[in-house]
Short mmCIF file of N, CA and C and ligand atoms in Angstrom, two decimals:
data_model
loop_
_atom_site.label_atom_id
_atom_site.label_comp_id
_atom_site.label_asym_id
_atom_site.label_seq_id
_atom_site.Cartn_x
_atom_site.Cartn_y
_atom_site.Cartn_z
N MET A 16 -6.16 -1.39 -16.53
CA MET A 16 -6.10 -1.88 -15.16
C MET A 16 -4.79 -2.63 -14.91
N VAL A 17 -4.34 -2.52 -13.71
CA VAL A 17 -3.09 -3.16 -13.29
C VAL A 17 -3.44 -4.12 -12.16
N LYS A 18 -3.04 -5.37 -12.30
CA LYS A 18 -3.37 -6.36 -11.27
C LYS A 18 -2.33 -6.32 -10.15
N VAL A 19 -2.82 -6.10 -8.95
CA VAL A 19 -1.95 -6.02 -7.77
C VAL A 19 -2.51 -6.99 -6.73
N ILE A 20 -1.63 -7.66 -6.03
CA ILE A 20 -2.04 -8.65 -5.03
C ILE A 20 -1.77 -8.12 -3.62
N PHE A 21 -2.78 -8.26 -2.77
CA PHE A 21 -2.64 -7.90 -1.36
C PHE A 21 -2.79 -9.14 -0.51
N LEU A 22 -1.89 -9.28 0.45
CA LEU A 22 -2.01 -10.35 1.44
C LEU A 22 -2.48 -9.72 2.74
N GLU A 23 -3.65 -10.17 3.19
CA GLU A 23 -4.20 -9.63 4.42
C GLU A 23 -3.56 -10.33 5.62
N ALA A 24 -3.82 -9.79 6.80
CA ALA A 24 -3.16 -10.29 8.01
C ALA A 24 -3.41 -11.78 8.24
N ASP A 25 -4.59 -12.27 7.86
CA ASP A 25 -4.91 -13.69 8.10
C ASP A 25 -4.45 -14.59 6.96
N GLY A 26 -3.71 -14.00 6.00
CA GLY A 26 -3.17 -14.78 4.90
C GLY A 26 -4.04 -14.77 3.65
N THR A 27 -5.20 -14.17 3.74
CA THR A 27 -6.08 -14.09 2.57
C THR A 27 -5.39 -13.32 1.46
N ARG A 28 -5.42 -13.89 0.26
CA ARG A 28 -4.80 -13.27 -0.93
C ARG A 28 -5.91 -12.60 -1.74
N ARG A 29 -5.74 -11.31 -1.97
CA ARG A 29 -6.75 -10.54 -2.70
C ARG A 29 -6.13 -9.95 -3.95
N GLU A 30 -6.68 -10.30 -5.10
CA GLU A 30 -6.23 -9.70 -6.35
C GLU A 30 -7.12 -8.50 -6.66
N VAL A 31 -6.48 -7.38 -6.91
CA VAL A 31 -7.21 -6.13 -7.13
C VAL A 31 -6.82 -5.58 -8.50
N ASP A 32 -7.82 -5.21 -9.28
CA ASP A 32 -7.58 -4.52 -10.55
C ASP A 32 -7.58 -3.02 -10.26
N ALA A 33 -6.40 -2.43 -10.35
CA ALA A 33 -6.23 -1.03 -9.97
C ALA A 33 -6.10 -0.16 -11.21
N PRO A 34 -6.86 0.95 -11.27
CA PRO A 34 -6.74 1.84 -12.42
C PRO A 34 -5.42 2.60 -12.41
N ALA A 35 -4.75 2.62 -13.56
CA ALA A 35 -3.48 3.34 -13.67
C ALA A 35 -3.71 4.83 -13.47
N GLY A 36 -2.73 5.46 -12.86
CA GLY A 36 -2.77 6.90 -12.69
C GLY A 36 -3.41 7.35 -11.39
N GLU A 37 -3.93 6.41 -10.61
CA GLU A 37 -4.54 6.76 -9.33
C GLU A 37 -3.74 6.15 -8.19
N PRO A 38 -3.86 6.70 -7.00
CA PRO A 38 -3.18 6.09 -5.86
C PRO A 38 -3.68 4.66 -5.61
N LEU A 39 -2.76 3.78 -5.32
CA LEU A 39 -3.11 2.38 -5.10
C LEU A 39 -4.10 2.21 -3.96
N MET A 40 -4.03 3.05 -2.95
CA MET A 40 -4.91 2.93 -1.79
C MET A 40 -6.38 2.88 -2.18
N PHE A 41 -6.79 3.70 -3.14
CA PHE A 41 -8.21 3.76 -3.49
C PHE A 41 -8.69 2.43 -4.05
N ALA A 42 -7.90 1.81 -4.89
CA ALA A 42 -8.30 0.53 -5.45
C ALA A 42 -8.38 -0.52 -4.35
N ALA A 43 -7.42 -0.50 -3.42
CA ALA A 43 -7.43 -1.47 -2.32
C ALA A 43 -8.63 -1.24 -1.41
N ARG A 44 -8.85 -0.01 -1.05
CA ARG A 44 -9.99 0.31 -0.17
C ARG A 44 -11.31 -0.05 -0.84
N ASP A 45 -11.45 0.33 -2.10
CA ASP A 45 -12.71 0.06 -2.80
C ASP A 45 -12.96 -1.43 -2.97
N ALA A 46 -11.88 -2.21 -3.03
CA ALA A 46 -12.01 -3.66 -3.15
C ALA A 46 -12.24 -4.32 -1.79
N GLY A 47 -12.17 -3.52 -0.73
CA GLY A 47 -12.42 -4.06 0.60
C GLY A 47 -11.26 -4.83 1.18
N VAL A 48 -10.05 -4.49 0.77
CA VAL A 48 -8.89 -5.17 1.35
C VAL A 48 -8.85 -4.87 2.85
N GLU A 49 -8.84 -5.94 3.64
CA GLU A 49 -8.86 -5.81 5.10
C GLU A 49 -7.57 -5.15 5.58
N GLY A 50 -7.73 -4.11 6.39
CA GLY A 50 -6.55 -3.45 6.97
C GLY A 50 -6.16 -2.17 6.27
N ILE A 51 -6.75 -1.89 5.10
CA ILE A 51 -6.53 -0.60 4.44
C ILE A 51 -7.63 0.34 4.92
N ILE A 52 -7.31 1.12 5.91
CA ILE A 52 -8.32 1.97 6.57
C ILE A 52 -8.33 3.37 5.95
N ALA A 53 -7.16 3.91 5.72
CA ALA A 53 -7.02 5.22 5.04
C ALA A 53 -7.78 6.32 5.77
N GLU A 54 -7.50 6.44 7.03
CA GLU A 54 -8.20 7.43 7.87
C GLU A 54 -8.07 8.85 7.36
N CYS A 55 -6.92 9.21 6.83
CA CYS A 55 -6.70 10.61 6.43
C CYS A 55 -7.15 10.87 5.00
N GLY A 56 -7.65 9.85 4.35
CA GLY A 56 -8.17 10.04 3.01
C GLY A 56 -7.14 10.14 1.92
N GLY A 57 -5.90 9.83 2.27
CA GLY A 57 -4.85 9.83 1.24
C GLY A 57 -3.91 11.00 1.32
N SER A 58 -3.79 11.61 2.49
CA SER A 58 -2.96 12.80 2.66
C SER A 58 -1.60 12.52 3.29
N ALA A 59 -1.21 11.26 3.37
CA ALA A 59 0.08 10.88 3.97
C ALA A 59 0.20 11.34 5.41
N MET A 60 -0.91 11.26 6.15
CA MET A 60 -0.90 11.75 7.53
C MET A 60 -1.16 10.67 8.57
N CYS A 61 -1.62 9.49 8.16
CA CYS A 61 -2.10 8.54 9.17
C CYS A 61 -1.39 7.19 9.16
N ALA A 62 -0.85 6.80 8.05
CA ALA A 62 -0.18 5.50 7.89
C ALA A 62 -1.12 4.32 8.05
N THR A 63 -2.42 4.52 7.94
CA THR A 63 -3.34 3.38 8.03
C THR A 63 -3.59 2.75 6.65
N CYS A 64 -2.74 3.10 5.70
CA CYS A 64 -2.74 2.44 4.39
C CYS A 64 -1.40 1.77 4.16
N HIS A 65 -0.66 1.56 5.25
CA HIS A 65 0.71 1.04 5.20
C HIS A 65 0.75 -0.42 4.76
N CYS A 66 1.60 -0.69 3.76
CA CYS A 66 1.83 -2.06 3.30
C CYS A 66 3.32 -2.27 3.10
N TYR A 67 3.71 -3.54 3.04
CA TYR A 67 5.08 -3.91 2.69
C TYR A 67 5.07 -4.48 1.28
N LEU A 68 5.95 -3.96 0.45
CA LEU A 68 6.07 -4.48 -0.92
C LEU A 68 6.96 -5.72 -0.88
N LEU A 69 6.33 -6.88 -1.12
CA LEU A 69 7.06 -8.16 -1.00
C LEU A 69 7.69 -8.60 -2.31
N GLU A 70 6.97 -8.41 -3.40
CA GLU A 70 7.45 -8.89 -4.71
C GLU A 70 7.05 -7.89 -5.77
N GLY A 71 7.89 -7.77 -6.80
CA GLY A 71 7.58 -6.94 -7.95
C GLY A 71 7.68 -5.46 -7.63
N GLY A 72 7.18 -4.68 -8.56
CA GLY A 72 7.16 -3.24 -8.35
C GLY A 72 8.51 -2.57 -8.42
N ALA A 73 9.49 -3.25 -9.04
CA ALA A 73 10.86 -2.71 -9.04
C ALA A 73 10.94 -1.35 -9.73
N GLY A 74 10.07 -1.12 -10.70
CA GLY A 74 10.12 0.14 -11.43
C GLY A 74 9.26 1.24 -10.85
N ALA A 75 8.65 0.96 -9.72
CA ALA A 75 7.78 1.97 -9.10
C ALA A 75 8.61 3.11 -8.54
N ALA A 76 8.02 4.29 -8.54
CA ALA A 76 8.73 5.46 -8.00
C ALA A 76 8.99 5.25 -6.51
N PRO A 77 10.16 5.64 -6.04
CA PRO A 77 10.45 5.49 -4.61
C PRO A 77 9.66 6.49 -3.78
N PRO A 78 9.58 6.28 -2.47
CA PRO A 78 8.85 7.21 -1.62
C PRO A 78 9.43 8.62 -1.68
N GLN A 79 8.55 9.61 -1.74
CA GLN A 79 8.97 11.00 -1.63
C GLN A 79 9.05 11.37 -0.15
N ALA A 80 9.45 12.60 0.13
CA ALA A 80 9.72 13.01 1.51
C ALA A 80 8.52 12.83 2.43
N ALA A 81 7.34 13.25 1.99
CA ALA A 81 6.16 13.16 2.86
C ALA A 81 5.85 11.71 3.21
N GLU A 82 5.95 10.84 2.24
CA GLU A 82 5.69 9.42 2.49
C GLU A 82 6.75 8.85 3.44
N ALA A 83 8.00 9.14 3.15
CA ALA A 83 9.08 8.60 3.98
C ALA A 83 8.96 9.08 5.42
N ASP A 84 8.61 10.34 5.62
CA ASP A 84 8.48 10.88 6.97
C ASP A 84 7.34 10.22 7.73
N THR A 85 6.21 10.05 7.06
CA THR A 85 5.06 9.42 7.74
C THR A 85 5.36 7.97 8.06
N ILE A 86 6.02 7.29 7.16
CA ILE A 86 6.41 5.90 7.45
C ILE A 86 7.31 5.88 8.69
N GLU A 87 8.28 6.78 8.73
CA GLU A 87 9.23 6.76 9.84
C GLU A 87 8.57 7.07 11.18
N PHE A 88 7.66 8.05 11.18
CA PHE A 88 7.14 8.54 12.45
C PHE A 88 5.76 7.99 12.82
N MET A 89 5.01 7.47 11.86
CA MET A 89 3.64 7.06 12.14
C MET A 89 3.39 5.57 11.95
N ALA A 90 4.13 4.94 11.06
CA ALA A 90 3.83 3.55 10.73
C ALA A 90 4.28 2.61 11.83
N HIS A 91 3.49 1.57 12.03
CA HIS A 91 3.84 0.52 12.99
C HIS A 91 4.85 -0.41 12.31
N GLU A 92 5.98 -0.61 12.96
CA GLU A 92 7.02 -1.51 12.45
C GLU A 92 7.41 -1.21 11.01
N PRO A 93 7.91 -0.01 10.75
CA PRO A 93 8.35 0.30 9.38
C PRO A 93 9.55 -0.55 8.97
N GLN A 94 9.58 -0.85 7.68
CA GLN A 94 10.69 -1.63 7.12
C GLN A 94 11.16 -0.95 5.84
N GLU A 95 12.27 -1.47 5.30
CA GLU A 95 12.82 -0.91 4.07
C GLU A 95 11.81 -0.96 2.92
N ASN A 96 10.95 -1.95 2.94
CA ASN A 96 9.98 -2.12 1.85
C ASN A 96 8.60 -1.55 2.19
N SER A 97 8.54 -0.69 3.22
CA SER A 97 7.26 -0.06 3.58
C SER A 97 6.84 0.94 2.52
N ARG A 98 5.54 0.96 2.24
CA ARG A 98 4.96 1.98 1.36
C ARG A 98 3.62 2.42 1.94
N LEU A 99 3.33 3.69 1.73
CA LEU A 99 1.97 4.18 1.97
C LEU A 99 1.26 4.05 0.64
N THR A 100 0.25 3.22 0.59
CA THR A 100 -0.38 2.97 -0.70
C THR A 100 -1.12 4.20 -1.24
N CYS A 101 -1.39 5.16 -0.38
CA CYS A 101 -2.03 6.40 -0.87
C CYS A 101 -1.05 7.28 -1.62
N GLN A 102 0.22 7.03 -1.45
CA GLN A 102 1.25 7.85 -2.10
C GLN A 102 1.88 7.12 -3.27
N LEU A 103 1.39 5.94 -3.56
CA LEU A 103 1.96 5.11 -4.62
C LEU A 103 1.02 5.09 -5.82
N GLU A 104 1.44 5.77 -6.87
CA GLU A 104 0.61 5.83 -8.08
C GLU A 104 0.65 4.50 -8.80
N VAL A 105 -0.49 4.05 -9.24
CA VAL A 105 -0.57 2.80 -9.99
C VAL A 105 0.00 3.02 -11.38
N THR A 106 0.99 2.23 -11.73
CA THR A 106 1.56 2.22 -13.07
C THR A 106 1.77 0.76 -13.48
N GLU A 107 2.14 0.56 -14.73
CA GLU A 107 2.41 -0.81 -15.21
C GLU A 107 3.52 -1.48 -14.40
N ALA A 108 4.36 -0.67 -13.77
CA ALA A 108 5.45 -1.23 -12.96
C ALA A 108 4.92 -2.06 -11.79
N LEU A 109 3.67 -1.86 -11.44
CA LEU A 109 3.09 -2.60 -10.31
C LEU A 109 2.35 -3.87 -10.74
N GLU A 110 2.32 -4.16 -12.04
CA GLU A 110 1.62 -5.36 -12.51
C GLU A 110 2.17 -6.60 -11.80
N GLY A 111 1.31 -7.30 -11.11
CA GLY A 111 1.70 -8.52 -10.41
C GLY A 111 2.41 -8.30 -9.08
N ALA A 112 2.57 -7.07 -8.67
CA ALA A 112 3.25 -6.79 -7.40
C ALA A 112 2.45 -7.37 -6.24
N VAL A 113 3.16 -7.77 -5.21
CA VAL A 113 2.53 -8.37 -4.03
C VAL A 113 2.83 -7.50 -2.81
N PHE A 114 1.78 -7.10 -2.13
CA PHE A 114 1.88 -6.27 -0.94
C PHE A 114 1.31 -7.03 0.26
N GLN A 115 2.04 -6.98 1.36
CA GLN A 115 1.52 -7.47 2.64
C GLN A 115 0.93 -6.29 3.39
N VAL A 116 -0.34 -6.38 3.76
CA VAL A 116 -0.95 -5.30 4.53
C VAL A 116 -0.32 -5.30 5.93
N ALA A 117 0.17 -4.15 6.34
CA ALA A 117 0.80 -4.04 7.66
C ALA A 117 -0.25 -4.18 8.75
N THR A 118 0.14 -4.77 9.84
CA THR A 118 -0.76 -4.93 10.97
C THR A 118 -0.28 -4.02 12.10
N GLY A 119 -1.14 -3.78 13.04
CA GLY A 119 -0.79 -2.91 14.16
C GLY A 119 -0.89 -1.46 13.75
N ARG A 120 -1.52 -0.68 14.54
CA ARG A 120 -1.68 0.74 14.22
C ARG A 120 -1.27 1.56 15.40
S1 FES B 214 -4.40 7.12 3.80
FE1 FES B 214 -3.48 8.17 5.44
S2 FES B 214 -1.37 7.93 5.07
FE2 FES B 214 -2.31 6.89 3.41
#
């Protein structure tokens, strides 16, 4: 398990134990992180799993084309540190990483 921290819109800090090798979205959704809706089920089509990577995760794989396109065209207020958590595989590189759940859809 890899410990990842999510900050919800109201400032609530949620520590999630995420299984390595799976998309981060599933661990966040299963843990009930507020704001991770994942309408498309993890197909990079909806951007309702959008988060900002605030700290850590430097060794994580960068966004691929499908993720980058959905962030650009679908995400509310995209930033340089935007990630679709459904496209981000959990690896040891995410240990202790902090994500702010994006608001606005
Ligand atoms: S769950 Fe839809 S883009 Fe991630």
